[in-house]
Short mmCIF file of C-alpha atoms and ligand atoms in Angstrom, two decimals:
data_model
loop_
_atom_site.label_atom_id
_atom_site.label_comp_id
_atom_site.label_asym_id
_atom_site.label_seq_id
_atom_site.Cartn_x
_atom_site.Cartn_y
_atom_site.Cartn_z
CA UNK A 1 -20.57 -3.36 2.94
CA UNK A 2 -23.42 -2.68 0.50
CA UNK A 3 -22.79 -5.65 -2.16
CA UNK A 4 -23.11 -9.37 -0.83
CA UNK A 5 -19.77 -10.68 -0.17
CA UNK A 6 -18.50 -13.38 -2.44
CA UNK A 7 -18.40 -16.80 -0.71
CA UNK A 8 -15.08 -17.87 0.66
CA UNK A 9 -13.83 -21.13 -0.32
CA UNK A 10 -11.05 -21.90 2.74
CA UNK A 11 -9.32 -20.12 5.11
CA UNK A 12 -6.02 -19.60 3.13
CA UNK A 13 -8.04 -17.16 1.05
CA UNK A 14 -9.48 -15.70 4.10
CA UNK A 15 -5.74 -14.83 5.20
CA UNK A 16 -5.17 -14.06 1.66
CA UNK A 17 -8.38 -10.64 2.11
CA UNK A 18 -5.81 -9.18 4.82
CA UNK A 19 -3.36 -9.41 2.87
CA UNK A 20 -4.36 -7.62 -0.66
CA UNK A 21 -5.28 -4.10 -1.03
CA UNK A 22 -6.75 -2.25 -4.00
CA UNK A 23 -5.16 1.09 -5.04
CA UNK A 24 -8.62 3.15 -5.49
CA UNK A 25 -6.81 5.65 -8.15
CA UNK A 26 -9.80 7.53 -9.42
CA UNK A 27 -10.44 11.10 -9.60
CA UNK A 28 -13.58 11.27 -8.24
CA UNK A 29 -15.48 9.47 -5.24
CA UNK A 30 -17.88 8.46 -7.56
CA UNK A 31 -15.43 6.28 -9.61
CA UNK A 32 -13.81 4.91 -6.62
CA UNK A 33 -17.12 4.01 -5.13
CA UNK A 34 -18.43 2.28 -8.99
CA UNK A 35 -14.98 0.48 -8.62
CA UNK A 36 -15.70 -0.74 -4.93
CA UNK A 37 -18.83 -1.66 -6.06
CA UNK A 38 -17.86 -3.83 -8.71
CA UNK A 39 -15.67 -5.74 -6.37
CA UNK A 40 -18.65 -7.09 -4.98
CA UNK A 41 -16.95 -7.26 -1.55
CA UNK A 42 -14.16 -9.88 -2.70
CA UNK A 43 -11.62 -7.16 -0.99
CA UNK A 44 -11.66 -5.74 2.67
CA UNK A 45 -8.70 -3.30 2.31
CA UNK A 46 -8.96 -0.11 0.04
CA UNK A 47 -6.28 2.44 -0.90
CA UNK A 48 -7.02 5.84 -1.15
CA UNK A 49 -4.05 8.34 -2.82
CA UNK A 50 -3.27 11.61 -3.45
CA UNK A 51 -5.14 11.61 -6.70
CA UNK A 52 -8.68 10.68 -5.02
CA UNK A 53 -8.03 12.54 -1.64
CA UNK A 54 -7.31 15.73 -3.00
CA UNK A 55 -10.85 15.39 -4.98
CA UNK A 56 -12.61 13.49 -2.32
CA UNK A 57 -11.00 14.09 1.29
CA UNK A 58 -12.50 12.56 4.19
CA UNK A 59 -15.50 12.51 3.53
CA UNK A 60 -14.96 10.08 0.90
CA UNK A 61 -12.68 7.52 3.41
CA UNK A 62 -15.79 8.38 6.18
CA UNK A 63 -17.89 6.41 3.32
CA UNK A 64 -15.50 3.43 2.64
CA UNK A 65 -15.19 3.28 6.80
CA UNK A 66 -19.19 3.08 7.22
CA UNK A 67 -19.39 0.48 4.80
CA UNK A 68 -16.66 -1.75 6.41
CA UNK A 69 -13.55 -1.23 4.82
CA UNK A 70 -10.22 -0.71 6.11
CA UNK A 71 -8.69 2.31 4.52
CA UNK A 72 -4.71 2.71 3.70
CA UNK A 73 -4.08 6.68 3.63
CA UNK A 74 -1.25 6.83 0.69
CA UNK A 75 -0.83 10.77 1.18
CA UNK A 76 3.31 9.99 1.15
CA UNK A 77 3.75 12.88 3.47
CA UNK A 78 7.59 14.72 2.88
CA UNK A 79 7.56 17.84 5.14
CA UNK A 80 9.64 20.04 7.41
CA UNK A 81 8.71 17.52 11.13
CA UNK A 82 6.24 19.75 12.72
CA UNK A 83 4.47 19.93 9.46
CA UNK A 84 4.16 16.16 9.25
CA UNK A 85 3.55 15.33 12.69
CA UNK A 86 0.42 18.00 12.43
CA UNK A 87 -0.75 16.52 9.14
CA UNK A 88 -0.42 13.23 11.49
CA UNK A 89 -2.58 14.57 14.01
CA UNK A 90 -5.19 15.67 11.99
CA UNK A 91 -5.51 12.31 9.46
CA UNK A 92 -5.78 10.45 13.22
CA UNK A 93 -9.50 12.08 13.36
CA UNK A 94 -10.47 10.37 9.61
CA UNK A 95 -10.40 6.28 10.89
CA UNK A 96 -7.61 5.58 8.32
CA UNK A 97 -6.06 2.61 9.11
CA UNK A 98 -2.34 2.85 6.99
CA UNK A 99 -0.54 6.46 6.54
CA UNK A 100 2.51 6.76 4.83
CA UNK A 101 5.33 8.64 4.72
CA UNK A 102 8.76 9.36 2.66
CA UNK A 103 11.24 8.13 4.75
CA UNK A 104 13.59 10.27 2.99
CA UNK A 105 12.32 13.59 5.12
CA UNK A 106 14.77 11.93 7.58
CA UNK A 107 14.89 10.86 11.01
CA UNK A 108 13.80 13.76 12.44
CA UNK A 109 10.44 14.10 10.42
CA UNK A 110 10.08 10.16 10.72
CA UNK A 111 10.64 10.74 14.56
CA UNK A 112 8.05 13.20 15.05
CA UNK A 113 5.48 11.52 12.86
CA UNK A 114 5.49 8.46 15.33
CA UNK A 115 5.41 10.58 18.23
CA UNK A 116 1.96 11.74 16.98
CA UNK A 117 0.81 8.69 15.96
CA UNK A 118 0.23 7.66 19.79
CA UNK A 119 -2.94 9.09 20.19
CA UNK A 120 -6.03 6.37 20.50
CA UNK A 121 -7.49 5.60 16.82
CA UNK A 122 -3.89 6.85 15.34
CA UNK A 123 -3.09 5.12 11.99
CA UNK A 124 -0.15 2.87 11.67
CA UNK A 125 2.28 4.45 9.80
CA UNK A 126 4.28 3.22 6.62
CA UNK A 127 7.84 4.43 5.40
CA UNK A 128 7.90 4.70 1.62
CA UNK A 129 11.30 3.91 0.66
CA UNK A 130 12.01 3.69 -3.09
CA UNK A 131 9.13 4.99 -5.41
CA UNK A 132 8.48 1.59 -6.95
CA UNK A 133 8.48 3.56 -10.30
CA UNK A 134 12.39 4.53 -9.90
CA UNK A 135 15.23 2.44 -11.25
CA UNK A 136 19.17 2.80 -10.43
CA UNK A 137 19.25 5.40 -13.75
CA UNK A 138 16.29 7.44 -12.01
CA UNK A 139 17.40 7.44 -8.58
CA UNK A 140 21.34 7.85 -9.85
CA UNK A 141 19.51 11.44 -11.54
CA UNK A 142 18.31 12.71 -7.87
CA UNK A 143 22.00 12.28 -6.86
CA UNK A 144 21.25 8.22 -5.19
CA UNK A 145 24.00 6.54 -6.77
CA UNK A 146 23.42 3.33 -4.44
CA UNK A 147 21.53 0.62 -6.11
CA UNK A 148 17.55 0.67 -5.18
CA UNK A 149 18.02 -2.18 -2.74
CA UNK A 150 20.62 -0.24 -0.94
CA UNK A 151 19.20 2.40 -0.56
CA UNK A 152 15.75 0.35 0.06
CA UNK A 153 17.71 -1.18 3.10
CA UNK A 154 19.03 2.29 4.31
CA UNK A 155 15.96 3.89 4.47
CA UNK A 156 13.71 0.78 6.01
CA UNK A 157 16.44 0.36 9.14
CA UNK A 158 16.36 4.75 9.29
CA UNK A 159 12.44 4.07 9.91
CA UNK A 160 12.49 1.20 12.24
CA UNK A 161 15.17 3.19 13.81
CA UNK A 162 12.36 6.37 14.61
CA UNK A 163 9.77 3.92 16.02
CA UNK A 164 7.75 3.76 12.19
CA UNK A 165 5.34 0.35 12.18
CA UNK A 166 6.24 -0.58 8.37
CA UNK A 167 7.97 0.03 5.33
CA UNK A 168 6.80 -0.15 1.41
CA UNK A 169 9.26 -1.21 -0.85
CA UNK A 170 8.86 -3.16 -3.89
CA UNK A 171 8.95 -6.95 -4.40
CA UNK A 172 12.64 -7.39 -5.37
CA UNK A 173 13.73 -6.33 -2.47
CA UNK A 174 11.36 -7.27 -0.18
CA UNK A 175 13.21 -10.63 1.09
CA UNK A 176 16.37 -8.40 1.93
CA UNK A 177 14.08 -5.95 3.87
CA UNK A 178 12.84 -8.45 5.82
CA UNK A 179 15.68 -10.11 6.90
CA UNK A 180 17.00 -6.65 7.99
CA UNK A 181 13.63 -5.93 9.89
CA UNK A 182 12.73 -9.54 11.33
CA UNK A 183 9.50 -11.38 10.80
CA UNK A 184 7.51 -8.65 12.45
CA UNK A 185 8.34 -5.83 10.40
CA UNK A 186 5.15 -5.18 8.37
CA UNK A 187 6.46 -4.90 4.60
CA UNK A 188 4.14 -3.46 1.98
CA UNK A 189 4.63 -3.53 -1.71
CA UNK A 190 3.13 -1.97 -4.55
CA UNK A 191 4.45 -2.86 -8.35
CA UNK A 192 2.37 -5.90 -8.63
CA UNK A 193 2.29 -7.45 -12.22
CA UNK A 194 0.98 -10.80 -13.63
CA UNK A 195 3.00 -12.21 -16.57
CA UNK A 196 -0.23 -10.55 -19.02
CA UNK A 197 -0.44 -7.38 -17.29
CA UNK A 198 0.63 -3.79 -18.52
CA UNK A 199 3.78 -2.79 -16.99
CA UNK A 200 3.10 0.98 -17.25
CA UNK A 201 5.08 3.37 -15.23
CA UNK A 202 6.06 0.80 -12.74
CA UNK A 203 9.84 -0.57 -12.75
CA UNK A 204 10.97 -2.87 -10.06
CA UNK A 205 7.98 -5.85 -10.30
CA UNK A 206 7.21 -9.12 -9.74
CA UNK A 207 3.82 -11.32 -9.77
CA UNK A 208 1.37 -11.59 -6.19
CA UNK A 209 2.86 -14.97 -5.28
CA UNK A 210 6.45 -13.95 -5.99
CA UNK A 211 6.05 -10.91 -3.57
CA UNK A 212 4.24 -13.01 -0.92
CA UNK A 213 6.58 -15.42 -1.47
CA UNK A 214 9.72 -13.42 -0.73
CA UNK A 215 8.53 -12.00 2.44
CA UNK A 216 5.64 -9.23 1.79
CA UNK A 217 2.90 -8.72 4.41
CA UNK A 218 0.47 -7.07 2.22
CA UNK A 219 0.24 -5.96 -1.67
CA UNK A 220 -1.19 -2.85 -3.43
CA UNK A 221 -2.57 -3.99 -6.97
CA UNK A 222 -4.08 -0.67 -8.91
CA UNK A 223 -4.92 -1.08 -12.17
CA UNK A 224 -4.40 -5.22 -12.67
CA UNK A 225 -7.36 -4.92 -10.84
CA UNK A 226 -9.47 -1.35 -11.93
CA UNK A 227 -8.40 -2.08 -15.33
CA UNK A 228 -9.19 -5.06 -15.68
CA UNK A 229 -12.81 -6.73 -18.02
CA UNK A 230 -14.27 -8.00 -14.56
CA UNK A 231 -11.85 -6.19 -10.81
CA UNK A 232 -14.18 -8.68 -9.02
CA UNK A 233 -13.01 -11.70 -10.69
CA UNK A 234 -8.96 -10.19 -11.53
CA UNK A 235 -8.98 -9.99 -7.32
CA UNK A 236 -10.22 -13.75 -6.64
CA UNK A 237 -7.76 -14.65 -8.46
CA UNK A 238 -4.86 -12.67 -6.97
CA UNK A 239 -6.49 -13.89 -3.88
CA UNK A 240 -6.00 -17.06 -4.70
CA UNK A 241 -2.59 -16.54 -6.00
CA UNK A 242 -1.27 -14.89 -2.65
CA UNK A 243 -3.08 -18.25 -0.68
CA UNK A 244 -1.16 -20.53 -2.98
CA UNK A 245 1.96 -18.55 -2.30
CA UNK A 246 1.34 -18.26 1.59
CA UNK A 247 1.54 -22.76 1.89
CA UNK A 248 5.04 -22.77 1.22
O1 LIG B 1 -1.67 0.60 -10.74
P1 LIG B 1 -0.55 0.11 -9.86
O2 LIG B 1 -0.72 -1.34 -9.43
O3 LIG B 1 0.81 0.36 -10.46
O4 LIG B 1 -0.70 0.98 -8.54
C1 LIG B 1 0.24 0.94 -7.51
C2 LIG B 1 -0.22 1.85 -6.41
O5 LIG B 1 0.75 1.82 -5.38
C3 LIG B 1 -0.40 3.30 -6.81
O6 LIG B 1 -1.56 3.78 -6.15
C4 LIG B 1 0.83 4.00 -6.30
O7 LIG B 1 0.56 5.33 -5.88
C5 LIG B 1 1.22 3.14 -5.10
N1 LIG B 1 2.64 3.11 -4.75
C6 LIG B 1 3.61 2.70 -5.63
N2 LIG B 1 4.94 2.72 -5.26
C7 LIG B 1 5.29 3.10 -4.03
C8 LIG B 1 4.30 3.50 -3.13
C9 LIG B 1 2.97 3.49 -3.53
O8 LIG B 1 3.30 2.31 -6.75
N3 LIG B 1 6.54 3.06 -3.66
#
């Protein structure tokens, strides 16, 4: 990494690095790379979305790579299966380490986005499940008249079922994911939010600890962090929040 990383106090908040990753929504590398910057190396993992990839592409995630961060993919691919599993193929050449995925393109397009994820360097891949942003009244409007969990828990088992390595979901129904999944199931969930913190366009929340707490293998924090007076110093202390919450 270019900036000196900031000292770490124990070992719980060494854990804590792998387990926090910072949505990089920018639209343009040279905002993402000012915001990576101003971490001053206090995170290892780094999200890069639709918003920057479509302005950046790989060139930009080449960058992050060469200066030692691990790179989550969030293009939420939805496509006819061969579609998928060739947008698969190609994203495997880029060093991404996380690629997601709608789980609702089915089993089909889930199965044939695993099968090309088997070649050597191949990302893990990540069902997206319920759009954090959706509650029952949004997803009841695109016909989903299950409650978000249940449908949360449809689509996680659907992905296990098609040989996909994890599942993002939001924090309130993280615990009930993972006792569907078992304690191996890597679970991944966005709509972070400290009791101070703009809600925005997210709906189904809960704080760092809370999600850790319940069963979540890593977090996506956007803009608690890239909003925030000082990102360096808003992720310390979500690190430290997501150690306290790993002791229980
Ligand atoms: O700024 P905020 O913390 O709300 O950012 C959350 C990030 O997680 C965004 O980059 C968003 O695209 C992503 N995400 C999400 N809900 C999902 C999947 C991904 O919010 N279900």
């Amino acid at each position: 990494m270019t900036s000196t990383p900031t000292p770490i106090a124990d070992s719980n908040i060494l854990d804590a690095r792998e387990r926090l990753i910072v949505a990089l929504d920018y639209p343009t590398a040279r905002q993402a790379l000012d915001l990576v910057d101003r971490l001053e190396g206090t995170c290892t993992w780094l999200k890069v979305g639709m918003e920057l990839y479509y302005a950046a592409g790989n060139s930009l995630v080449e960058t992050l790579r060469r200066r030692g961060y691990n790179v989550f993919l969030d293009l939420k691919l939805h496509d006819i299966p061969n579609t998928v599993a060739g947008a698969v193929r190609t994203v495997t050449q880029v060093g991404a380490s996380l690629l997601t995925l709608h789980a609702s393109g089915g089993r089909a397009m889930m199965t044939a986005a695993a099968a090309a994820a088997t070649a050597p360097g191949s990302p893990r891949l990540l069902a997206v499940s319920v759009l954090t942003s959706m509650d029952s009244e949004e997803l009841a409007g695109v016909g989903v008249t299950d409650t978000p969990t249940a449908q949360v828990l449809r689509l996680s088992t659907l992905a296990k079922q098609c040989g996909i390595n994890g599942i993002v979901c939001s924090p309130q129904e993280v615990d009930e994911v993972r006792e569907a999944l078992g304690a191996q199931a890597l679970l991944v969930t966005p709509g972070i939010r400290g009791a101070g913190d703009a809600v925005g366009d997210q709906r189904r929340i809960a704080t760092a600890g809370d999600a850790i707490g319940r069963g979540a293998s890593m977090l996506v924090v956007g803009r608690p962090i890239t909003q925030a007076a000082v990102p360096a110093q808003a992720a310390s202390l979500l690190l430290q929040e997501i150690a306290r919450a790993d002791k229980r």
